[in-house]
């Protein structure tokens, strides 16, 4: 009986994205080579472009489409239907909701190999994604060969990290052609992006005359938007951009060319004689719509649009290109929420919706940041991305026609490995794919999750990583728990999934105890827990240790100053252990623990952070005897001589390693260690220096108060 049910379930179609219309019939077709399978290309058929019809009976398979792309998608659907040589009998009429179904990959921050790009194209085209937006240049790396400007790849494609390692790589024009052709075979259009006028440090490093002050700039290996940008006052800048377009445009047969346009800081333009001369000559004036410098950005974008038109390309840019006016032919990518997209559609521009707030930034966490591998920031679960509707309710039907579609963006700052690139891309891109293709009324998250399991198994067969929900703790995951009498360990997952665990130190397996509800522990021990998919795969494991302890007694120091005693020493250290024993320290007192990272001013340009190590110690108040949680980005936090937070050697951008202690009401000792350094591109000088505490899982964090 169970076998029969399993068999029946297995034959329920698992098509992703869900087709527009489908009837499932009894029986199945047994695959027998290509016999009895017919794929008909009929340009006159009344089937929308990229759409197809597919009929599977017990005796034959027939697909009809009006375009080659439609037939390709019929084959993808068929491949997903087939299981063990059988295809369930179905009648499908399918077509896309949107014509722009995209993924953006950032090859600048961390290089993405041609092989991995091809693999992503291969996989995503199976899910009817048809645009690959290739972010080829940014501050931290220029990744495309330009024959007229060899330094772009000799200099701009090589970055020395603060730990001395080198990140490099670029695509030759031949490789670009190869990727574009590979994509075209799978009906994917590749859209290049060359960033201007901001996010251009790699170009400026190669050719300093592109910037306002034309001064050489050093290695740039931290994340963020520097204020050194292209100089739109200089004709050389536009000559350079045109030369680049002249070489790039012919490599990409598609219509669209992305020029970036986002996050351009304009302070240098205010002081640049050439920029100010341009502002005067062009009559660019500050008004209620923006400053003269913002008008200058608009001028630069319009010049770029003219250059692109010469090479037969249409401009696409991030929503900042709307500032100061834009020609109607330009397409706007709305990333800062939907506001830009709405404005653009109302002004008659085509729009691609890609707001991070809609869950469309794949680099954002898919699960609790305190449980996930180190990442960018923000937390949008799979369902947020799935539920995103790219057509805002405030648009009229006429305006809504300008919404070309939707795109997932995968920014690469924190993608240190190919594994992480895959882990972040999947399965969120499958949610994007379904929103992009499936009619709104056919979307159904629980059913999507069922079909997702089949898609994830296909990734497993390719050895491609993907995010599996981890066991998470409500109120913030924590791996070090302390309690007085007992503790309640509660776990959830970012979408419904079973969990298995052990309490005896052994590795959890599919056969381990199922998590049925909160686990009460009364003695010290360790819990190992993993999520378990419907197809038997275990997620990465989480280990939670819990310690029964008596309250650590309060202290009664002779004098309380309300201040932190701090000592600091210059130097770039990766871990506290690296500080030499003979370091020369400078002492001071601070009245706020948060001031430690600000002992030295932080350079607005982010180029030359002041490197130092600091230790601070003092006393703080515990208002009640209880188990207290602590959270901080300091390298180490010690309380009453116990290491309660250990972030040593990590990228300290997001709070991740919370710890707990049972403390008696009263005064306790705290000692923190801070390293001003850059790890993985993150400058810790940007950290707020907080040490947060709270009493219970659902309370909000508060700053410690020095005594
Ligand atoms: C962007 O995320 N800066 C477009
Ligand atoms: Zn300038």
XYZ file of C-alpha atoms and ligand atoms in Angstrom:
712
model
C 0.000 0.000 0.000
C 2.726 2.455 1.019
C 4.608 1.474 -2.109
C 1.548 2.223 -4.210
C 1.054 5.644 -2.613
C 4.729 6.437 -3.137
C 4.404 5.425 -6.772
C 1.307 7.552 -7.269
C 2.921 10.522 -5.576
C 6.007 10.120 -7.689
C 3.875 10.533 -10.789
C 2.291 13.798 -9.644
C 3.908 16.314 -11.992
C 6.684 18.318 -10.376
C 7.105 21.061 -12.920
C 8.939 24.186 -11.854
C 7.948 26.893 -12.662
C 4.330 25.762 -12.540
C 2.745 25.850 -15.987
C 0.005 28.307 -16.879
C -2.575 25.581 -17.553
C -2.290 21.875 -16.931
C -4.625 18.895 -16.836
C -3.299 15.643 -15.447
C -4.783 12.451 -16.775
C -4.581 8.847 -15.792
C -1.741 6.718 -17.004
C 1.689 7.445 -18.341
C 3.778 7.369 -21.442
C 6.723 5.019 -21.407
C 9.793 6.650 -22.936
C 11.243 4.651 -25.763
C 13.985 6.724 -27.354
C 12.576 9.604 -29.403
C 9.933 7.349 -30.900
C 6.399 8.707 -30.608
C 7.737 12.068 -29.533
C 7.043 15.009 -31.767
C 8.291 18.588 -31.441
C 6.579 20.913 -33.878
C 7.762 24.440 -34.623
C 4.831 26.310 -36.102
C 5.411 30.070 -36.310
C 1.746 30.654 -37.214
C 0.433 28.734 -34.190
C -1.579 30.980 -31.838
C 0.889 30.414 -29.011
C 2.623 33.343 -27.256
C 6.360 33.749 -27.865
C 8.286 31.382 -25.554
C 5.043 29.472 -24.901
C 4.198 25.942 -25.973
C 1.547 23.284 -25.795
C 2.404 19.805 -24.645
C 0.263 16.735 -24.800
C 1.341 13.431 -23.312
C -0.899 10.422 -23.863
C -0.178 6.751 -23.243
C 1.024 6.436 -26.814
C 2.715 9.690 -27.757
C 4.157 13.043 -26.808
C 3.506 16.135 -28.855
C 4.822 19.629 -28.256
C 3.959 22.638 -30.397
C 5.443 26.124 -30.209
C 5.595 29.215 -32.350
C 9.248 29.863 -31.445
C 12.366 27.792 -30.906
C 12.432 29.067 -27.341
C 8.947 27.664 -26.788
C 10.050 24.232 -27.963
C 13.102 24.440 -25.721
C 10.844 25.142 -22.751
C 8.540 22.272 -23.720
C 11.590 20.005 -23.539
C 12.499 21.353 -20.109
C 8.992 20.644 -18.856
C 9.116 17.170 -20.300
C 12.470 16.472 -18.675
C 11.012 17.450 -15.301
C 7.965 15.252 -15.865
C 9.958 12.154 -16.650
C 10.708 9.822 -13.805
C 12.255 6.426 -14.318
C 11.375 6.408 -17.997
C 7.740 7.331 -17.424
C 5.946 10.568 -18.204
C 2.517 11.125 -16.677
C -0.258 11.858 -19.154
C -0.835 15.605 -19.181
C -2.164 18.357 -21.334
C -0.294 21.608 -20.849
C -0.675 25.075 -22.285
C 2.172 27.196 -21.031
C 3.599 30.660 -21.549
C 5.516 33.181 -19.430
C 4.008 35.915 -17.314
C 7.053 38.156 -17.938
C 9.616 38.424 -20.680
C 12.541 39.450 -18.421
C 13.329 36.542 -16.138
C 16.784 37.306 -14.896
C 19.698 36.584 -12.634
C 22.487 39.095 -12.016
C 25.897 37.721 -11.133
C 28.706 39.895 -9.761
C 32.016 38.732 -11.178
C 33.830 41.826 -9.927
C 34.002 41.289 -6.176
C 34.865 37.639 -6.555
C 35.586 36.197 -9.935
C 33.169 33.623 -11.285
C 34.750 31.061 -13.578
C 33.462 30.449 -17.095
C 32.638 26.892 -16.020
C 30.489 28.045 -13.127
C 28.709 30.634 -15.256
C 27.926 27.976 -17.829
C 26.651 25.671 -15.126
C 24.356 28.389 -13.774
C 23.067 29.107 -17.286
C 22.535 25.413 -17.806
C 20.581 24.954 -14.605
C 18.584 28.167 -14.731
C 17.513 27.772 -18.347
C 15.879 24.505 -17.253
C 13.700 26.685 -15.052
C 12.955 29.085 -17.918
C 15.206 31.924 -16.773
C 16.161 33.862 -19.905
C 18.443 36.748 -18.864
C 21.902 36.635 -17.324
C 22.951 40.113 -16.227
C 26.718 40.010 -15.993
C 28.156 42.625 -13.615
C 31.620 42.852 -15.148
C 33.163 45.886 -13.481
C 33.114 47.527 -10.074
C 35.443 49.180 -7.591
C 37.160 45.941 -6.643
C 37.759 44.396 -10.041
C 37.554 44.952 -13.803
C 36.772 41.573 -15.336
C 36.675 41.977 -19.102
C 39.472 42.293 -21.624
C 39.528 45.651 -23.432
C 42.231 45.577 -26.075
C 42.674 49.347 -26.234
C 43.152 49.616 -22.454
C 45.302 46.660 -21.343
C 45.871 48.044 -17.848
C 42.199 47.412 -17.068
C 43.013 43.729 -16.812
C 46.719 43.976 -15.935
C 45.988 46.245 -12.974
C 42.229 46.485 -12.548
C 41.625 42.725 -12.510
C 44.108 42.041 -9.715
C 43.405 42.781 -6.068
C 45.666 42.109 -3.133
C 43.658 41.419 -0.005
C 44.764 42.664 3.389
C 45.957 39.201 4.317
C 48.305 39.302 1.303
C 46.314 36.861 -0.818
C 45.494 37.842 -4.371
C 42.052 37.797 -5.968
C 42.128 38.054 -9.725
C 40.604 36.960 -12.967
C 39.051 38.367 -16.106
C 37.256 37.124 -19.170
C 38.932 37.359 -22.548
C 36.715 38.557 -25.345
C 36.899 35.035 -26.719
C 35.543 33.643 -23.431
C 32.751 36.208 -23.454
C 31.746 35.042 -26.936
C 31.850 31.456 -25.717
C 29.551 32.192 -22.752
C 27.175 34.286 -24.867
C 26.918 31.487 -27.442
C 26.420 28.870 -24.740
C 23.651 30.985 -23.259
C 22.027 31.603 -26.648
C 21.755 27.851 -27.214
C 19.686 27.802 -24.042
C 17.662 30.894 -24.953
C 19.391 33.020 -22.345
C 20.345 36.574 -23.318
C 23.452 37.867 -21.629
C 23.310 41.553 -20.665
C 26.706 43.123 -19.894
C 27.098 45.718 -17.189
C 29.918 48.257 -17.256
C 29.526 50.529 -14.210
C 29.672 54.315 -14.535
C 30.124 56.955 -13.181
C 30.479 55.454 -9.651
C 31.776 52.017 -8.640
C 34.677 52.581 -11.045
C 37.755 52.358 -8.845
C 39.179 49.386 -10.756
C 39.153 51.480 -13.943
C 40.565 54.510 -12.118
C 43.288 52.413 -10.540
C 44.274 51.369 -14.058
C 43.910 54.851 -15.594
C 43.968 57.567 -12.895
C 43.232 60.247 -15.511
C 39.621 58.994 -15.424
C 39.091 60.582 -11.997
C 38.703 64.229 -11.047
C 42.079 64.707 -9.377
C 43.828 62.222 -11.677
C 46.003 61.000 -8.795
C 47.188 57.395 -8.674
C 45.094 55.301 -6.310
C 46.266 52.224 -4.520
C 44.923 48.767 -4.167
C 41.224 48.769 -3.282
C 40.140 45.709 -1.388
C 37.395 46.748 1.000
C 33.647 46.784 0.410
C 31.657 50.001 0.161
C 31.233 52.923 -2.213
C 34.347 55.123 -2.380
C 34.057 58.799 -3.273
C 36.604 58.557 -6.089
C 34.490 58.219 -9.232
C 34.744 58.954 -12.959
C 35.106 62.630 -13.920
C 32.231 63.668 -16.197
C 33.930 67.027 -16.670
C 36.628 65.392 -18.753
C 36.175 64.396 -22.394
C 38.666 61.584 -21.877
C 36.116 59.868 -19.616
C 33.566 59.710 -22.421
C 36.200 58.731 -24.960
C 37.176 55.880 -22.655
C 33.559 54.808 -22.164
C 32.921 54.882 -25.888
C 36.054 52.852 -26.587
C 34.929 50.271 -24.037
C 31.422 50.125 -25.503
C 32.907 49.794 -28.990
C 34.695 46.608 -27.909
C 31.967 45.185 -25.674
C 28.821 45.865 -27.693
C 29.657 43.514 -30.576
C 30.230 40.622 -28.157
C 26.646 40.760 -26.941
C 24.030 40.386 -29.653
C 21.177 41.383 -27.319
C 19.572 44.796 -27.312
C 20.327 45.764 -23.718
C 23.478 47.226 -22.193
C 23.574 47.975 -18.453
C 25.541 51.028 -17.353
C 25.148 50.724 -13.585
C 24.598 54.307 -12.456
C 24.029 53.428 -8.789
C 25.548 54.803 -5.607
C 27.744 57.447 -7.228
C 29.149 59.773 -4.582
C 29.495 63.276 -5.909
C 31.729 65.129 -3.425
C 34.722 65.190 -5.768
C 32.642 66.774 -8.529
C 31.867 69.712 -6.250
C 35.563 70.624 -6.121
C 36.644 69.586 -9.610
C 37.219 72.526 -11.986
C 36.434 70.377 -15.030
C 33.161 69.141 -13.507
C 32.196 72.660 -12.476
C 33.061 73.934 -15.966
C 30.815 71.234 -17.422
C 28.018 72.209 -15.060
C 28.345 75.828 -16.184
C 28.657 75.033 -19.880
C 25.631 72.727 -19.837
C 23.588 75.123 -17.708
C 23.021 72.453 -15.061
C 21.375 74.109 -12.104
C 20.341 73.005 -8.681
C 16.574 72.976 -8.257
C 13.977 71.144 -6.194
C 14.772 67.975 -8.144
C 18.399 67.904 -7.163
C 21.809 69.517 -6.927
C 23.857 70.616 -9.908
C 26.074 67.581 -9.305
C 23.045 65.287 -9.497
C 22.234 66.933 -12.817
C 25.806 66.177 -13.834
C 25.211 62.485 -13.148
C 22.140 62.670 -15.360
C 24.229 64.390 -18.038
C 26.774 61.553 -17.875
C 24.041 58.916 -18.168
C 22.503 60.699 -21.156
C 25.895 60.855 -22.874
C 26.247 57.151 -22.222
C 22.836 56.571 -23.744
C 23.981 58.410 -26.872
C 27.129 56.289 -27.066
C 25.117 53.090 -26.712
C 22.675 54.174 -29.398
C 25.606 54.504 -31.826
C 26.338 50.841 -31.216
C 22.730 49.751 -31.467
C 22.181 49.212 -27.745
C 19.468 50.319 -25.323
C 20.464 51.576 -21.910
C 19.537 49.788 -18.702
C 20.547 51.218 -15.328
C 19.848 51.037 -11.605
C 17.059 53.324 -10.433
C 19.396 56.243 -9.623
C 19.473 56.955 -13.377
C 16.004 58.459 -12.969
C 17.491 61.377 -11.034
C 17.615 64.434 -13.217
C 15.608 63.019 -16.113
C 16.107 60.249 -18.613
C 15.092 59.484 -22.171
C 12.052 57.206 -22.474
C 14.027 54.441 -24.185
C 16.009 53.711 -21.051
C 15.049 50.725 -18.908
C 15.185 51.072 -15.140
C 16.092 48.378 -12.646
C 14.291 49.136 -9.413
C 16.511 47.992 -6.548
C 15.854 50.494 -3.748
C 12.390 49.146 -3.136
C 9.708 49.671 -5.771
C 9.601 53.479 -5.708
C 11.977 53.899 -8.631
C 10.166 51.261 -10.637
C 6.795 52.883 -10.053
C 8.095 56.320 -11.006
C 9.816 54.922 -14.078
C 6.719 53.053 -15.290
C 4.661 56.213 -14.832
C 7.212 58.144 -16.877
C 6.919 55.547 -19.621
C 10.154 53.625 -19.037
C 10.360 49.886 -19.081
C 11.175 48.460 -15.677
C 12.763 45.357 -14.230
C 11.804 44.852 -10.613
C 14.575 43.656 -8.373
C 14.083 45.131 -4.900
C 16.132 43.702 -2.067
C 13.118 44.298 0.157
C 11.155 41.869 -2.015
C 13.662 39.137 -1.209
C 15.292 39.446 -4.627
C 18.833 40.039 -3.393
C 20.147 36.511 -3.333
C 23.150 37.633 -1.290
C 20.861 38.374 1.644
C 20.459 35.651 4.239
C 17.872 32.962 3.532
C 17.859 31.943 7.175
C 18.740 33.316 10.610
C 22.030 35.225 10.174
C 23.190 33.840 13.518
C 22.951 30.302 12.197
C 23.929 30.787 8.562
C 27.437 31.000 7.102
C 28.804 34.580 7.126
C 27.057 36.712 4.537
C 26.053 40.163 3.444
C 23.265 41.341 5.780
C 19.473 41.356 5.935
C 17.285 38.326 6.182
C 14.624 37.384 3.644
C 13.378 33.832 3.685
C 12.484 31.882 0.579
C 8.796 32.646 0.933
C 9.427 36.412 0.863
C 11.049 36.031 -2.537
C 8.307 33.665 -3.641
C 5.498 35.987 -2.569
C 6.966 39.051 -4.217
C 4.667 40.448 -6.897
C 6.561 42.623 -9.381
C 3.436 44.525 -10.435
C 2.754 47.161 -7.759
C -0.921 47.705 -7.034
C -0.592 51.460 -7.573
C 0.132 51.129 -11.292
C -2.650 51.379 -13.873
C -2.856 48.455 -16.326
C -1.286 50.711 -18.957
C 1.647 51.585 -16.672
C 1.963 47.978 -15.528
C 2.711 46.960 -19.101
C 6.102 48.590 -18.595
C 7.064 45.993 -16.007
C 9.232 43.740 -18.165
C 9.822 41.317 -15.359
C 11.888 40.406 -12.388
C 15.473 39.575 -11.541
C 17.422 38.010 -8.705
C 20.661 39.863 -7.895
C 23.616 38.055 -6.419
C 26.188 40.566 -5.176
C 29.563 38.966 -4.628
C 31.267 40.710 -1.702
C 30.863 37.833 0.725
C 31.027 35.026 -1.813
C 34.434 33.692 -0.923
C 33.890 30.281 -2.512
C 32.030 28.721 -5.415
C 30.154 26.716 -2.809
C 28.732 29.917 -1.290
C 27.720 31.224 -4.714
C 25.641 28.112 -5.305
C 24.372 28.054 -1.729
C 23.006 31.588 -2.077
C 21.669 31.210 -5.609
C 19.647 28.097 -4.905
C 16.864 27.561 -4.170
C 15.903 31.251 -4.062
C 16.368 31.578 -7.815
C 13.731 28.902 -8.267
C 11.277 31.167 -6.437
C 12.278 34.037 -8.745
C 11.823 31.721 -11.730
C 8.297 30.797 -10.701
C 7.260 34.419 -10.090
C 8.745 35.331 -13.460
C 6.925 32.615 -15.371
C 3.803 31.373 -13.610
C 0.508 33.323 -13.682
C -0.030 35.041 -10.360
C -3.195 33.094 -9.577
C -1.408 29.775 -10.094
C 1.270 30.462 -7.488
C 1.043 28.306 -4.397
C 3.900 28.230 -1.885
C 3.258 24.795 -0.306
C 2.994 23.234 -3.748
C 6.128 25.104 -4.817
C 7.974 23.566 -1.846
C 6.882 20.090 -2.958
C 8.187 20.723 -6.471
C 11.288 22.369 -5.038
C 12.291 19.076 -3.461
C 12.546 17.522 -6.917
C 14.562 20.503 -8.163
C 16.921 20.249 -5.188
C 17.453 16.567 -5.855
C 18.463 17.457 -9.397
C 21.032 19.880 -7.887
C 22.274 17.057 -5.682
C 22.808 14.888 -8.733
C 24.976 17.669 -10.208
C 26.884 18.192 -6.978
C 25.605 21.777 -6.762
C 25.166 23.263 -3.296
C 21.962 24.953 -2.184
C 20.517 26.399 0.965
C 18.674 23.961 3.173
C 16.830 25.523 6.096
C 18.869 25.074 9.268
C 17.404 24.496 12.707
C 17.085 28.026 14.072
C 16.202 29.371 17.494
C 13.437 31.964 17.713
C 14.772 35.327 18.868
C 18.228 34.594 17.440
C 20.198 31.389 17.188
C 22.764 30.757 19.887
C 25.130 27.857 20.276
C 26.235 28.455 23.882
C 23.435 28.304 26.406
C 23.720 28.708 30.148
C 20.983 28.079 32.708
C 20.401 27.772 36.394
C 17.760 25.046 36.764
C 16.598 24.159 33.286
C 16.554 25.494 29.745
C 14.046 25.100 26.964
C 15.581 24.529 23.551
C 13.216 25.550 20.772
C 13.899 25.187 17.061
C 12.181 26.220 13.867
C 13.092 26.185 10.182
C 12.694 28.973 7.622
C 10.202 26.792 5.751
C 8.480 23.661 6.983
C 10.954 20.852 7.384
C 11.540 18.016 9.804
C 14.474 18.139 12.205
C 16.421 15.317 13.825
C 18.682 15.549 16.837
C 20.820 13.710 19.340
C 21.688 14.487 22.942
C 24.413 11.870 23.357
C 27.064 13.617 21.309
C 26.579 11.405 18.270
C 26.079 12.776 14.780
C 22.397 13.093 13.874
C 21.163 10.869 11.070
C 17.840 10.474 9.293
C 17.011 7.843 11.938
C 17.725 10.066 14.950
C 14.948 11.365 17.185
C 12.526 13.675 15.392
C 12.183 17.137 16.857
C 8.536 17.294 17.947
C 8.612 20.411 20.134
C 10.660 22.329 22.693
C 13.246 20.203 24.504
C 13.712 20.801 28.219
C 17.210 20.177 29.569
C 18.149 20.098 33.249
C 21.818 19.124 33.090
C 24.795 20.267 31.085
C 25.194 18.637 27.705
C 25.217 19.054 23.998
C 22.557 18.886 21.342
C 23.342 18.160 17.724
C 20.521 18.938 15.334
C 19.952 19.024 11.564
C 17.024 19.531 9.230
C 15.830 16.565 7.229
C 14.351 16.981 3.770
C 11.482 14.879 2.460
C 14.018 13.052 0.289
C 16.232 12.084 3.187
C 18.999 14.671 2.891
C 20.310 16.270 6.064
C 21.196 19.938 6.285
C 24.425 21.166 7.798
C 24.382 20.422 11.491
C 24.085 22.832 14.374
C 25.655 22.046 17.694
C 24.267 23.715 20.790
C 26.055 23.247 24.081
C 24.224 23.986 27.303
C 25.733 24.464 30.706
C 24.024 24.275 34.048
C 25.751 26.744 36.319
C 25.402 28.599 39.574
C 25.166 32.361 39.215
C 28.585 33.966 38.968
C 28.773 36.170 42.080
C 28.667 39.930 41.707
C 31.891 41.863 42.392
C 32.515 44.619 44.864
C 35.401 46.650 43.472
C 36.818 49.348 45.696
C 36.068 52.036 43.146
C 33.651 52.362 40.238
C 34.494 55.080 37.724
C 31.825 54.441 35.084
C 34.660 54.315 32.603
C 36.402 51.731 30.504
C 40.183 51.483 30.820
C 41.505 51.110 27.314
C 44.910 50.447 25.855
C 45.689 50.360 22.175
C 48.614 49.663 19.913
C 49.049 50.245 16.188
C 49.238 47.383 13.706
C 47.136 45.101 11.551
C 46.414 41.885 13.418
C 44.130 39.118 12.287
C 43.637 37.479 15.665
C 44.406 38.783 19.165
C 47.155 36.190 19.527
C 49.121 38.038 16.798
C 49.676 41.093 19.033
C 53.360 40.897 20.023
C 54.259 40.634 23.675
C 56.490 43.698 23.366
C 53.782 45.843 21.766
C 53.865 49.465 22.877
C 50.474 50.410 24.255
C 48.817 53.774 24.718
C 46.290 54.072 27.539
C 43.101 56.089 27.793
C 39.685 56.013 29.382
C 36.360 55.933 27.556
C 32.929 56.536 28.994
C 31.237 54.451 26.316
C 32.337 51.012 25.225
C 31.051 51.800 21.728
C 33.849 54.305 21.189
C 36.640 51.759 20.905
C 36.395 51.326 17.094
C 36.381 55.133 16.782
C 39.669 55.682 18.637
C 41.002 56.722 15.238
C 38.999 58.569 12.577
C 37.661 56.375 9.844
C 38.720 57.487 6.388
C 35.642 58.378 4.363
C 37.248 56.801 1.357
C 37.617 53.462 3.079
C 40.981 53.094 1.455
C 43.392 53.297 4.338
C 41.732 52.229 7.562
C 43.842 52.876 10.617
C 44.868 49.477 11.888
C 45.214 48.891 15.596
C 44.413 46.555 18.427
C 42.608 47.682 21.558
C 41.634 46.113 24.837
C 39.112 47.658 27.152
C 38.057 46.649 30.640
C 35.654 47.891 33.231
C 32.488 47.020 35.097
C 28.854 46.835 34.105
C 25.578 46.344 35.858
C 23.475 43.176 35.840
C 19.985 44.195 36.975
C 18.743 40.782 38.003
C 20.098 37.351 38.835
C 19.388 35.277 35.750
C 20.795 33.700 32.622
C 21.988 36.537 30.373
C 22.746 36.454 26.641
C 25.490 38.639 25.162
C 26.021 39.747 21.580
C 28.887 41.741 20.091
C 31.147 42.113 17.085
C 34.256 42.543 19.212
C 36.870 39.892 18.583
C 36.550 38.695 22.152
C 34.223 39.510 25.016
C 35.199 38.213 28.449
C 32.867 38.462 31.418
C 34.213 37.718 34.877
C 37.186 36.061 33.209
C 35.120 33.785 30.973
C 35.245 34.070 27.186
C 31.580 34.540 26.345
C 31.873 35.740 22.734
C 34.554 34.563 20.365
C 34.606 36.141 16.897
C 38.314 35.588 16.384
C 39.480 35.582 12.759
C 35.963 35.956 11.389
C 34.398 38.505 9.089
C 32.874 40.650 11.851
C 30.010 42.287 10.007
C 26.981 40.520 11.416
C 26.423 39.466 15.022
C 26.794 35.709 14.954
C 28.428 34.153 18.013
C 26.234 35.048 20.946
C 27.007 33.530 24.321
C 25.333 33.181 27.708
C 26.205 33.186 31.380
C 24.217 32.991 34.606
C 25.066 36.120 36.565
C 24.164 37.329 39.998
C 22.524 40.733 40.273
C 25.143 43.456 40.729
C 28.410 44.544 39.214
C 30.460 42.319 36.902
C 33.731 42.682 35.092
C 33.931 42.974 31.309
C 36.928 42.893 29.050
C 36.795 43.258 25.277
C 39.405 42.920 22.566
C 39.005 44.808 19.311
C 41.110 44.515 16.188
C 40.742 47.291 13.678
C 41.469 45.323 10.538
C 39.990 44.082 7.306
C 38.918 40.483 7.095
C 37.202 39.278 3.950
C 36.865 42.864 2.708
C 34.992 44.068 5.795
C 36.560 47.004 7.653
C 35.876 46.571 11.375
C 36.423 50.313 11.908
C 32.864 50.601 10.593
C 31.492 48.551 13.502
C 29.442 50.192 16.207
C 31.345 48.602 19.072
C 28.256 47.542 20.945
C 28.102 44.896 23.617
C 24.457 43.931 23.936
C 22.740 41.933 26.622
C 19.297 40.501 27.229
C 17.620 38.233 29.667
C 15.341 36.005 27.656
C 15.024 34.844 24.085
C 12.156 37.155 23.158
C 13.442 40.286 24.829
C 15.118 43.048 22.869
C 18.831 43.641 23.209
C 20.132 46.577 25.246
C 23.605 48.073 25.511
C 25.561 47.233 28.608
C 25.839 50.105 31.072
C 29.293 50.810 32.455
C 29.574 51.240 36.203
C 22.861 47.992 -6.025
O 22.530 47.078 -5.261
N 23.787 48.858 -5.652
C 22.256 48.159 -7.335
Zn 35.640 65.999 -12.339
